[in-house]
Each structure stands twice: as C-alpha cells, then as structure tokens.
CSV table of N, CA, C and O in Angstrom, one decimal:
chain,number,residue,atom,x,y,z
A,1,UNK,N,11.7,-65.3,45.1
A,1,UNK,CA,11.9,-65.0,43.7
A,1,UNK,C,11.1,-63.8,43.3
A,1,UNK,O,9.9,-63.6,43.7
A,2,UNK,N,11.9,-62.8,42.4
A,2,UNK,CA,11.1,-61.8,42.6
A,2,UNK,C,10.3,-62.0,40.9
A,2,UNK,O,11.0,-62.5,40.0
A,3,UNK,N,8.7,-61.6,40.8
A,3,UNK,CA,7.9,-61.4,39.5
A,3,UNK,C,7.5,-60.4,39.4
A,3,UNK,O,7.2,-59.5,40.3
A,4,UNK,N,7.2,-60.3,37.9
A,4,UNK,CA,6.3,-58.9,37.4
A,4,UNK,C,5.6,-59.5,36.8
A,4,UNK,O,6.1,-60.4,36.2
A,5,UNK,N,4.2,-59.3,36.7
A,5,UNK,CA,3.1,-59.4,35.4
A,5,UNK,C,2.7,-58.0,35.0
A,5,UNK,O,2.7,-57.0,35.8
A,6,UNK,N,2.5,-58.0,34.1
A,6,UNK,CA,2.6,-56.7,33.4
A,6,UNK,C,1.5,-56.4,32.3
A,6,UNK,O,1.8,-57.3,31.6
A,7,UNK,N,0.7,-55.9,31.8
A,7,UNK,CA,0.0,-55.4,31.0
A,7,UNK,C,-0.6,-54.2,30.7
A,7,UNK,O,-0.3,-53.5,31.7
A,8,UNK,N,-1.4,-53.3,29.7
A,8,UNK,CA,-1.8,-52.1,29.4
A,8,UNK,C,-1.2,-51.6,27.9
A,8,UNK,O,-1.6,-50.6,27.3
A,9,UNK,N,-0.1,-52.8,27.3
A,9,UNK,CA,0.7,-51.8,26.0
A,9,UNK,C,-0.6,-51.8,24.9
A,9,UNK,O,-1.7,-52.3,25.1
A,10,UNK,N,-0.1,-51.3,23.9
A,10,UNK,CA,-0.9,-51.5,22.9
A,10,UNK,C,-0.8,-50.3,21.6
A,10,UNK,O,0.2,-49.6,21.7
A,11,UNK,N,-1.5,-50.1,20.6
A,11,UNK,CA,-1.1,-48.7,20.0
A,11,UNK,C,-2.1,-47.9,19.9
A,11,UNK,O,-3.3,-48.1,20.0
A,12,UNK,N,-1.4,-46.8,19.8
A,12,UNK,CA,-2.4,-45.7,20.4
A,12,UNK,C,-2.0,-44.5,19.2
A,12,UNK,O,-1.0,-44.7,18.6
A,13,UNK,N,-2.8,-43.5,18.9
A,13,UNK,CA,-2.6,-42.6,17.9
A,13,UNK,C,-1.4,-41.5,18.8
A,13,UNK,O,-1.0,-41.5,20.0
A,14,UNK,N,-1.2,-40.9,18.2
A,14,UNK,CA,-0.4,-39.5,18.7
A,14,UNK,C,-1.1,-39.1,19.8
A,14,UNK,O,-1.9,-39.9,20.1
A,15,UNK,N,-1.0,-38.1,20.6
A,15,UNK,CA,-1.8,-38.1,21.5
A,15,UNK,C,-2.5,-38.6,22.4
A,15,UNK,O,-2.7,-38.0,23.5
A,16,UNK,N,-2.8,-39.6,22.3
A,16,UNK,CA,-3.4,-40.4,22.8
A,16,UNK,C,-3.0,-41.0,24.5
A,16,UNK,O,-1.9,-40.6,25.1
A,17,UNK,N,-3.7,-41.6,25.0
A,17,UNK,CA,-3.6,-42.2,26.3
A,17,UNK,C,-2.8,-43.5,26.4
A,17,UNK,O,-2.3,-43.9,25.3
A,18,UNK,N,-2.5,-44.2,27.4
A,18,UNK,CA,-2.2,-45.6,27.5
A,18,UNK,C,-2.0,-45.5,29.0
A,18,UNK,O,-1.7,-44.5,29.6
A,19,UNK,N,-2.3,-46.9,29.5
A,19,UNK,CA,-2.2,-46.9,31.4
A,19,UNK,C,-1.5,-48.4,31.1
A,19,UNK,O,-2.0,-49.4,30.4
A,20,UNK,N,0.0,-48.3,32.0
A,20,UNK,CA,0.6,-49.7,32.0
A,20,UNK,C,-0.1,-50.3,33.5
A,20,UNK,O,-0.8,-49.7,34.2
A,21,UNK,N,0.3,-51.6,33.7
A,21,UNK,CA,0.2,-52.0,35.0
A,21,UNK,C,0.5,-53.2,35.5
A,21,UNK,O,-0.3,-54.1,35.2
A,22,UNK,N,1.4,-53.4,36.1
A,22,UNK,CA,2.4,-53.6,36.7
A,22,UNK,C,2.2,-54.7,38.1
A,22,UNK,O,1.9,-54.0,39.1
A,23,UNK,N,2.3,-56.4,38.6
A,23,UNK,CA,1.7,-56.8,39.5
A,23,UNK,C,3.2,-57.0,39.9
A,23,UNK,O,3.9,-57.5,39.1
A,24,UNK,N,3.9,-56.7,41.2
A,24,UNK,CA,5.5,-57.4,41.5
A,24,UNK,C,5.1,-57.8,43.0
A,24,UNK,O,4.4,-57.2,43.9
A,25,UNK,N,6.0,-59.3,43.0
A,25,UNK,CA,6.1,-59.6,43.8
A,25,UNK,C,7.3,-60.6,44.2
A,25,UNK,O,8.1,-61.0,43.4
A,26,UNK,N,7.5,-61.1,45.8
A,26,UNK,CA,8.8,-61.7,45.8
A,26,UNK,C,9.9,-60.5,46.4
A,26,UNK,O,11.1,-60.7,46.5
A,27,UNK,N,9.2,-59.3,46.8
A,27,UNK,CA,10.0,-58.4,47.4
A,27,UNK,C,10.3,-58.8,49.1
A,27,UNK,O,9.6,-59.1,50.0
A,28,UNK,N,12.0,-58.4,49.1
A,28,UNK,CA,11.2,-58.4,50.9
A,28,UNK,C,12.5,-56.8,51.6
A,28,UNK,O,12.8,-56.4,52.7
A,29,UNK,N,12.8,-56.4,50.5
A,29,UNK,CA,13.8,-55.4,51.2
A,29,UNK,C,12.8,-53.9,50.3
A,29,UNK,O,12.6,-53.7,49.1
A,30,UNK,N,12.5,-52.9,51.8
A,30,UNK,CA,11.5,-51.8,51.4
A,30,UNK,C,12.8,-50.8,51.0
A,30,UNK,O,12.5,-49.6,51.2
A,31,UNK,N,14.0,-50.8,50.6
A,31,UNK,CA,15.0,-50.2,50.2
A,31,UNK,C,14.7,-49.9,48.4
A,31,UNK,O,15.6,-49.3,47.8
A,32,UNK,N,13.1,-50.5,47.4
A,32,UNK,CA,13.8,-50.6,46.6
A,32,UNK,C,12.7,-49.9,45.9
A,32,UNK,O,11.6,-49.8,46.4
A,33,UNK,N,12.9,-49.5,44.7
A,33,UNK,CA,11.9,-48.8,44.0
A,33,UNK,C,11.3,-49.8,42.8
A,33,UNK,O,11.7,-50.9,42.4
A,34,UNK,N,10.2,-49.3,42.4
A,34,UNK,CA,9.1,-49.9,40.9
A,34,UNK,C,9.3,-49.0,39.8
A,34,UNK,O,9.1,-47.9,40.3
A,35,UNK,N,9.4,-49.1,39.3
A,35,UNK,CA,9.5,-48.4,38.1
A,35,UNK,C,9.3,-49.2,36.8
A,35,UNK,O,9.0,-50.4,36.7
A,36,UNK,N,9.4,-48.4,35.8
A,36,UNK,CA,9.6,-48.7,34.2
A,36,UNK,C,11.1,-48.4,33.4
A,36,UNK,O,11.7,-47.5,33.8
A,37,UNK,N,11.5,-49.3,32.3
A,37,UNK,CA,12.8,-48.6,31.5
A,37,UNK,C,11.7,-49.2,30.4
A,37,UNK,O,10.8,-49.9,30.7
A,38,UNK,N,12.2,-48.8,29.2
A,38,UNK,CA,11.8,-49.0,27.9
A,38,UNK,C,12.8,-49.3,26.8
A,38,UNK,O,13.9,-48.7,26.9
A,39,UNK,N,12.6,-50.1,25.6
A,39,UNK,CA,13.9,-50.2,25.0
A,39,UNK,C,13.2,-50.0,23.9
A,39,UNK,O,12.4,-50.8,23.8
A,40,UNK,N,13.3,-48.9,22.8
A,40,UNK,CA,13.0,-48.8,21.1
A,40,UNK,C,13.7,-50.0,20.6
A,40,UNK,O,14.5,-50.8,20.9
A,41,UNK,N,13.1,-49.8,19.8
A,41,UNK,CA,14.1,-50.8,18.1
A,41,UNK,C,15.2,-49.9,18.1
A,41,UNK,O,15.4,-48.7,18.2
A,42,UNK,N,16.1,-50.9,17.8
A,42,UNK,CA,17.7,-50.3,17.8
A,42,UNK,C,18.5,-49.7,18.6
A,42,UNK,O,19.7,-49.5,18.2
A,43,UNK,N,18.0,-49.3,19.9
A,43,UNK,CA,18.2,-48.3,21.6
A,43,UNK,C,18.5,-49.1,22.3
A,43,UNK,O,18.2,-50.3,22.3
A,44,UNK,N,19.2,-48.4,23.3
A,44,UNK,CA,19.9,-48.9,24.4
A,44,UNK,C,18.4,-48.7,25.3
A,44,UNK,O,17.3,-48.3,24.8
A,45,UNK,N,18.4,-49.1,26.8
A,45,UNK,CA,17.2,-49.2,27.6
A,45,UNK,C,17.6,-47.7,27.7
A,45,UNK,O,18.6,-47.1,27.4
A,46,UNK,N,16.6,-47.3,28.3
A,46,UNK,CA,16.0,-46.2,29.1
A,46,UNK,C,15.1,-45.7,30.4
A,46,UNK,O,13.9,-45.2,30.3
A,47,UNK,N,15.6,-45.7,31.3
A,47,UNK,CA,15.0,-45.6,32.7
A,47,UNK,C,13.4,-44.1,32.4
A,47,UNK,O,13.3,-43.0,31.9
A,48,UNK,N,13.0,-44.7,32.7
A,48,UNK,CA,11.1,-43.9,32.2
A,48,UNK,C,10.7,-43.3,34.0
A,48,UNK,O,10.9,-42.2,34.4
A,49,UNK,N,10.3,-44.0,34.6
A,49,UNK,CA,9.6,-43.4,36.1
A,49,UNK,C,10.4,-44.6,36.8
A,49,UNK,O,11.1,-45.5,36.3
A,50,UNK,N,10.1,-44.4,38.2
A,50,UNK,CA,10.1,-45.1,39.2
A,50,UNK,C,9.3,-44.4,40.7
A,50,UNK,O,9.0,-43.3,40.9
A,51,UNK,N,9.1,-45.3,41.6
A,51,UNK,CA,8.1,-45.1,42.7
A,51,UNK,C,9.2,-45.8,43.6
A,51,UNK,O,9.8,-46.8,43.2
A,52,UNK,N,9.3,-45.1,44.9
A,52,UNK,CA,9.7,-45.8,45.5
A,52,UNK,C,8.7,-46.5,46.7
A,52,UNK,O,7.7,-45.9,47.1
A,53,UNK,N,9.2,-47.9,47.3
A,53,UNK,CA,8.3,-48.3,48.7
A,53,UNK,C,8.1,-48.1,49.5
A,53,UNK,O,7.0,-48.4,50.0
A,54,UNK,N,9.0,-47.5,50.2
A,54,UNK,CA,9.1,-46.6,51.1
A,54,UNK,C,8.5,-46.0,51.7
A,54,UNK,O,8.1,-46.3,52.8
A,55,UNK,N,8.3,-44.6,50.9
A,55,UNK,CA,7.7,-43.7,50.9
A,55,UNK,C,6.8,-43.2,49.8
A,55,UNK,O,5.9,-42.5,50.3
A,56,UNK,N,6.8,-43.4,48.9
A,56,UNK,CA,6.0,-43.0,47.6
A,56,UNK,C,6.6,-42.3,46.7
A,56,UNK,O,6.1,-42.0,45.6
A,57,UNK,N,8.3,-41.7,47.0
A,57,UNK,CA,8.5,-40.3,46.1
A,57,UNK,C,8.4,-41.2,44.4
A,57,UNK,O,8.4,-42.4,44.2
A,58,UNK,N,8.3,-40.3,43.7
A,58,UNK,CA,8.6,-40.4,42.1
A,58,UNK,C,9.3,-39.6,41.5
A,58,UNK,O,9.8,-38.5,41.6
A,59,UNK,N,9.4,-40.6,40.7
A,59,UNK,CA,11.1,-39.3,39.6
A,59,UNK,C,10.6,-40.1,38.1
A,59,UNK,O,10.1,-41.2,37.9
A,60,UNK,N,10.9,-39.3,37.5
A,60,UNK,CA,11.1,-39.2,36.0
A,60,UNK,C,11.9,-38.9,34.9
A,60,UNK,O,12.3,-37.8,34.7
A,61,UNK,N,12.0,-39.8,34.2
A,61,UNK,CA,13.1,-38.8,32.9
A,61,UNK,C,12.4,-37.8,32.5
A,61,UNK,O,11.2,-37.6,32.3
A,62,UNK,N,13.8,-36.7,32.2
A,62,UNK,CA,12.6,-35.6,31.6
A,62,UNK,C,12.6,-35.8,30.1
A,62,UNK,O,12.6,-34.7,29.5
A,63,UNK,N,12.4,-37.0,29.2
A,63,UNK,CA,11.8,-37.3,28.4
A,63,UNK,C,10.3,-37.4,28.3
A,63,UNK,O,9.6,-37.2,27.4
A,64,UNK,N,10.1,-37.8,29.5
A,64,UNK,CA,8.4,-38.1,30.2
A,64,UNK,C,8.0,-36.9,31.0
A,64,UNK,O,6.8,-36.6,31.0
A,65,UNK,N,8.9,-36.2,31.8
A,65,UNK,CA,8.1,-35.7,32.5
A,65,UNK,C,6.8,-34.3,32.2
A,65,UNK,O,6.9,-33.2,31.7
A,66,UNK,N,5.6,-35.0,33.0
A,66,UNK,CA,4.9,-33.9,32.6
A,66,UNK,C,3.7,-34.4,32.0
A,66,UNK,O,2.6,-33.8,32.1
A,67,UNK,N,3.9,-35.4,31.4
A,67,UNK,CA,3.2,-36.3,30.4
A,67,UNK,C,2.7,-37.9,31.6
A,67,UNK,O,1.7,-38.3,32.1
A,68,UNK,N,3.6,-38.3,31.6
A,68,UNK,CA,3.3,-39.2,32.3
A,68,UNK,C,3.9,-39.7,34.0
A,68,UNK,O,4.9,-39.7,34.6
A,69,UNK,N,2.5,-40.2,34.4
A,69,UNK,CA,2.4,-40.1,36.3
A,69,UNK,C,2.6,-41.7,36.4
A,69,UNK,O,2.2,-42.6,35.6
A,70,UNK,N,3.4,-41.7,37.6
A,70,UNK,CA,3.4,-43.1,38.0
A,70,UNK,C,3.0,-43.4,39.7
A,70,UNK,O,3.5,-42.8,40.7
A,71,UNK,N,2.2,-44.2,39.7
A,71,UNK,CA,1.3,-44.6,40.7
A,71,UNK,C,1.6,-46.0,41.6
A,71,UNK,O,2.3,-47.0,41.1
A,72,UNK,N,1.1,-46.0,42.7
A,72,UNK,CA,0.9,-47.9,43.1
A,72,UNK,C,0.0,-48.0,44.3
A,72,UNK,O,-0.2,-47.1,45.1
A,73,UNK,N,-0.3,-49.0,44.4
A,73,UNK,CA,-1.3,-49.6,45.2
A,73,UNK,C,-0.6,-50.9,46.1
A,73,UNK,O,-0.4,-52.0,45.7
A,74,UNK,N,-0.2,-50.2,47.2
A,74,UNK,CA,0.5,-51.2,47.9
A,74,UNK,C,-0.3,-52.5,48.4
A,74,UNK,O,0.3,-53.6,48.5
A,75,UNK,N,-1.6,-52.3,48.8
A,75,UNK,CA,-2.5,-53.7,49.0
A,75,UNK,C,-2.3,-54.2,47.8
A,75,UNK,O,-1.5,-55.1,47.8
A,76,UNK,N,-2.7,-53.9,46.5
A,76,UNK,CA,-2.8,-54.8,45.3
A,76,UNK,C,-0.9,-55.6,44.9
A,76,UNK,O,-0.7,-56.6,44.3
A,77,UNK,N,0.1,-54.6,45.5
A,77,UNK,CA,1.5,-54.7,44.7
A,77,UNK,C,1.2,-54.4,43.8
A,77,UNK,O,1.1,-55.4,43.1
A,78,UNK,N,1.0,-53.2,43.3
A,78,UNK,CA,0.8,-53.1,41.5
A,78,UNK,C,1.2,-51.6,41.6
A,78,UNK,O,0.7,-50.7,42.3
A,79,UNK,N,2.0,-51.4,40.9
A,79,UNK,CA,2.3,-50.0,39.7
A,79,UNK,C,2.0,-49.7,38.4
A,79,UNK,O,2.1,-50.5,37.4
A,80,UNK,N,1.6,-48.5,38.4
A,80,UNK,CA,0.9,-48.0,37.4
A,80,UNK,C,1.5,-47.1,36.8
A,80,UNK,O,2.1,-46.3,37.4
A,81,UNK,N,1.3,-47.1,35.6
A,81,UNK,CA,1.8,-45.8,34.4
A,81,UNK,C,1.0,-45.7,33.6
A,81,UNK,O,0.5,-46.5,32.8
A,82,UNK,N,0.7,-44.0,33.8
A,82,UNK,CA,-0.6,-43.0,33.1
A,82,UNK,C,0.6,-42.3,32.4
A,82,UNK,O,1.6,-41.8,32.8
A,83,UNK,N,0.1,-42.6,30.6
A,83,UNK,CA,1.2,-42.3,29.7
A,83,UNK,C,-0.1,-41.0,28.8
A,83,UNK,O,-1.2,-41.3,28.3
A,84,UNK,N,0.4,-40.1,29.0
A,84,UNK,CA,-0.5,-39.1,28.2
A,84,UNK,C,-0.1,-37.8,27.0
A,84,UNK,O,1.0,-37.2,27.0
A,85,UNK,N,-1.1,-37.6,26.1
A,85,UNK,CA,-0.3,-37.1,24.8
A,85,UNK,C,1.2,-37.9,24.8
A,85,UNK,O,2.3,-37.4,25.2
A,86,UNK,N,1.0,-38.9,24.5
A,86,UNK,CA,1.9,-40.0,23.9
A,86,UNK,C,2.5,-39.5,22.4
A,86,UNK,O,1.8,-38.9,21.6
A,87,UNK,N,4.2,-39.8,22.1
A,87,UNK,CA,4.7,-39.4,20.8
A,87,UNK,C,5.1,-40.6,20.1
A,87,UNK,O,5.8,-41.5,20.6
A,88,UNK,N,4.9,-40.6,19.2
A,88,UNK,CA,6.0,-41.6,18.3
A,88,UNK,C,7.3,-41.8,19.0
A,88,UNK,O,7.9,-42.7,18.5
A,89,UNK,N,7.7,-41.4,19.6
A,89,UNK,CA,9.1,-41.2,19.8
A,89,UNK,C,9.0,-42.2,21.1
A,89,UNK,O,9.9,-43.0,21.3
A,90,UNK,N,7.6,-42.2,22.1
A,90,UNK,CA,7.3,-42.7,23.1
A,90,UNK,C,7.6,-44.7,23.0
A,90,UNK,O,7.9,-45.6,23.9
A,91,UNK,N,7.4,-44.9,21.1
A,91,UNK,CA,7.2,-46.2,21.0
A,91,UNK,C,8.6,-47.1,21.1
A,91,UNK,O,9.7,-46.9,20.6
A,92,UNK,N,8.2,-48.5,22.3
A,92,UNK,CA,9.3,-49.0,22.9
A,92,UNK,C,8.5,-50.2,23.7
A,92,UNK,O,7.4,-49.9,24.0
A,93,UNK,N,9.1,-51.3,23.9
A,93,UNK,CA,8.6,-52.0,24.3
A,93,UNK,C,9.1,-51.9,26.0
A,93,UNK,O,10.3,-52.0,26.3
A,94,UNK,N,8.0,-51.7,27.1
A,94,UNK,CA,8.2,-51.1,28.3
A,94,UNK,C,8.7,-52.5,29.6
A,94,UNK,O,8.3,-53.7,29.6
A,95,UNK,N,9.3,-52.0,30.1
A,95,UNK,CA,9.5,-53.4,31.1
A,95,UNK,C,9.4,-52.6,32.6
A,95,UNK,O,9.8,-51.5,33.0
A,96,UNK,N,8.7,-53.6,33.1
A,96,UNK,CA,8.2,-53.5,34.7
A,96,UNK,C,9.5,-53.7,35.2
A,96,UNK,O,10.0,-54.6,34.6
A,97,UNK,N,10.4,-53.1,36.6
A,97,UNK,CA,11.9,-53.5,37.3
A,97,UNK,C,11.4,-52.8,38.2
A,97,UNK,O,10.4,-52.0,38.4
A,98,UNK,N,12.5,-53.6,38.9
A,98,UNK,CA,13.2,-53.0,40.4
A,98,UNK,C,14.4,-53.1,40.9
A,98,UNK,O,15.1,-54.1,40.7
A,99,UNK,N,14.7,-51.7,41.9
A,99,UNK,CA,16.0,-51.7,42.0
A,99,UNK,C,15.8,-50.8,43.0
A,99,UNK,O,14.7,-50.3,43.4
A,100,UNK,N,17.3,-50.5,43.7
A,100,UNK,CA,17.5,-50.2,44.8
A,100,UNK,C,17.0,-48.4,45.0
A,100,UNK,O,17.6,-47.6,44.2
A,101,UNK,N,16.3,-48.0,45.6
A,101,UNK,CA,15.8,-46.9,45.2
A,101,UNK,C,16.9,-45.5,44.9
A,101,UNK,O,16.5,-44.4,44.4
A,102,UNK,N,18.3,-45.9,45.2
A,102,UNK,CA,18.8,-44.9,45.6
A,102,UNK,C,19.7,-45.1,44.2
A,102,UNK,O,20.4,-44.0,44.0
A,103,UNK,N,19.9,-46.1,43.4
A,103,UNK,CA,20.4,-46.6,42.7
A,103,UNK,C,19.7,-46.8,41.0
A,103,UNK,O,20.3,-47.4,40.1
A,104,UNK,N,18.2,-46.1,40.9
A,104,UNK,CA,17.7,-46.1,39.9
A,104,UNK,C,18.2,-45.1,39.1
A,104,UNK,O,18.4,-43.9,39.5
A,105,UNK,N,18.3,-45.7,37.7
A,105,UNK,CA,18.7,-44.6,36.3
A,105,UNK,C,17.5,-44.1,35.8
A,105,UNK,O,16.5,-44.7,35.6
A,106,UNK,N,17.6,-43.3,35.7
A,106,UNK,CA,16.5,-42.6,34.9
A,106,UNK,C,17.2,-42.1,33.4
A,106,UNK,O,18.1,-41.3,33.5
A,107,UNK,N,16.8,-42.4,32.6
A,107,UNK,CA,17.7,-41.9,30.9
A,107,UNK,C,18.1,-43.1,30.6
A,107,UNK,O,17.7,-44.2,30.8
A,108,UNK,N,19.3,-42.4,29.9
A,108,UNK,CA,20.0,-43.6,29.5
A,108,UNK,C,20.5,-44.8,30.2
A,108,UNK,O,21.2,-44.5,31.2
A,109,UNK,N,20.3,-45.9,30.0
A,109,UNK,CA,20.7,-47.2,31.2
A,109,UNK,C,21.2,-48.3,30.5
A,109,UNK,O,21.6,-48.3,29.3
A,110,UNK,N,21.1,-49.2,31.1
A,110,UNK,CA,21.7,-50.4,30.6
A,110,UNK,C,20.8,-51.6,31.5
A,110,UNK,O,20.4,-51.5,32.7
A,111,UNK,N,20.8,-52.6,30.7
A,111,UNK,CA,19.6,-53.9,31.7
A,111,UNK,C,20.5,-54.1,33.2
A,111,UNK,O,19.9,-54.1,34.3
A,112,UNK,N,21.6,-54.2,33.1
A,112,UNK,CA,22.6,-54.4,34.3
A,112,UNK,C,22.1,-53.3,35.3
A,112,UNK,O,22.1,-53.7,36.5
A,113,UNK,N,21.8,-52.1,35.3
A,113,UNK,CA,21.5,-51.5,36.2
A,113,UNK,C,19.8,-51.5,36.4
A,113,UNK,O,19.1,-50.5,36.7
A,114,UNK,N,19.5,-52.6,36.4
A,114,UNK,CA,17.7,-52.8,37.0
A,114,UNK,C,17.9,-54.7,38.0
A,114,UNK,O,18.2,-55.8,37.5
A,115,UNK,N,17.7,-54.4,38.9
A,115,UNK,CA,17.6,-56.1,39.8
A,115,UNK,C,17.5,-57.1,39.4
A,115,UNK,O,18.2,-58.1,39.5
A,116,UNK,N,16.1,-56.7,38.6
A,116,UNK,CA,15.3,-57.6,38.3
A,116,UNK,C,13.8,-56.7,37.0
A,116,UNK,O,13.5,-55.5,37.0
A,117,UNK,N,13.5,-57.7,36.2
A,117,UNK,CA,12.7,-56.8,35.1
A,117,UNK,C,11.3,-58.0,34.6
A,117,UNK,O,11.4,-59.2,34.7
A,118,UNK,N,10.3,-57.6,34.1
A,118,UNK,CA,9.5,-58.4,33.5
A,118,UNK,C,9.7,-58.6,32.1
A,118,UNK,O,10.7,-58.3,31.5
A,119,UNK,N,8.0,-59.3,31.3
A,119,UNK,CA,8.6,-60.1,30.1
A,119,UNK,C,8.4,-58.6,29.2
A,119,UNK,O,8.7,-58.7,28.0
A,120,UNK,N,7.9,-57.6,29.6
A,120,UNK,CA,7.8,-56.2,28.6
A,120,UNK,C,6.5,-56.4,28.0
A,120,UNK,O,6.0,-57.5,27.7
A,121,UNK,N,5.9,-54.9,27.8
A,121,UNK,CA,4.6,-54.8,27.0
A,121,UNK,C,5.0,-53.6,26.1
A,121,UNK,O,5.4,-52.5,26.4
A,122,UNK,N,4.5,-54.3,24.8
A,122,UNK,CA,4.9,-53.3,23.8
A,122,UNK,C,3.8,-52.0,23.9
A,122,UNK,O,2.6,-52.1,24.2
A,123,UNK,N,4.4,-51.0,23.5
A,123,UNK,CA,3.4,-49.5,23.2
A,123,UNK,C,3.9,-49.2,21.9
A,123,UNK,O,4.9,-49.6,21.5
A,124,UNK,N,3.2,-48.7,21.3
A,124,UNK,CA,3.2,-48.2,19.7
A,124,UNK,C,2.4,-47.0,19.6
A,124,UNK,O,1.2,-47.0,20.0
A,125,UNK,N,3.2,-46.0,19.0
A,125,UNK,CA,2.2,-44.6,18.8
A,125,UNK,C,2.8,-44.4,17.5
A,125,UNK,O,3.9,-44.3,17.1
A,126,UNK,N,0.9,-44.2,16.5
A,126,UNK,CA,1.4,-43.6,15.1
A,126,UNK,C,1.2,-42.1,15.2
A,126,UNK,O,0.5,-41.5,16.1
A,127,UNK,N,2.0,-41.6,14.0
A,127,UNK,CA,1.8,-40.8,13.5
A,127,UNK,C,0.7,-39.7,12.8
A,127,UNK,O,1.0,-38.7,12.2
C-alpha cells in the first residue's frame, strides 16, 4: 500500500519562504515519479514539480519554475519542496503523489491523473 506523510504548509507573507516534506512509501516499481499538485479554492488540481526515482531529473510548471526546487533523499524516502518568493496566487492546499514518471502532468490536471496522493498541507500567502 502506497503512503505519504506530509508536512511544512503554513502562511507565509508575500515573499516569503516555505519547505514542504514529503515521507512516501509502499513503492516497489522505480518507473515512478514524487512530486506535488495543488488545488486552490474553487480550481481544478494542478501538477507543481515532480522528481523522478530513477534518476533524479525534475520538471516543473512554469507557474513555479524558478521559484521553487524540488529535492529527495532516497535513504530517508522523503521529497522536498523549497517554495521561494511565494505569491498569493501560490495559495492552495498541496498534496504529496505519484505517478508514472513518464505520465506526470504538470499544469492543469485532474486527481485521476496522480496513482496515488496524500492527506494535503495547506500553504497560504498574504498579501
């Protein structure tokens, strides 16, 4: 069975920093990537980063990119998201997934296109 524990959301001013992090386990096929989608109030999901296991590569929406790096620590199983000069626009409650590496959305998405997802950590950025 696959899990995520997840923690790091919280609110943060404009600007500001935030580091998600991410524990998954229950994997056994290295075909598949880590990543984040995020869903606003009123929004469809949104594919944010992914890492694959593989190899390490990373991809990004270019909503994020530039701004925020995504990381992992294969002894720990844990993935990380370094969210930096954060926008209002950034605010969404984030969910830890996985999915087939070759098969991840980045943008616009739908829950149907993620494996498997955790329980989500809210981020909030004021104004």
């Amino acid at each position: 069975e696959v899990q995520f524990v997840e923690s790091g959301g919280g609110l943060v001013q404009a600007g500001g920093s935030l580091r998600l992090s991410c524990v998954a386990s229950g994997f056994t096929d290295d075909d598949y990537a880590i990543g984040w989608f995020r869903q606003a109030p009123g929004k469809g999901p949104e594919g944010v980063s992914c890492i694959s296991l593989t190899d390490g590569r990373t991809h990004y929406a270019p909503s994020v990119k530039g701004r925020f790096t995504i990381s992992s620590d294969n002894a720990k199983n844990a993935v990380y998201l370094q969210m930096n000069n954060l926008k209002p626009e950034d605010t969404a409650v984030y969910y830890c997934a996985a999915q087939l590496h070759t098969d991840w959305i980045l943008g616009p998405a739908s829950t149907t296109d993620f494996r498997a997802w955790g329980q989500g950590t809210q981020v909030t950025v004021s104004s």
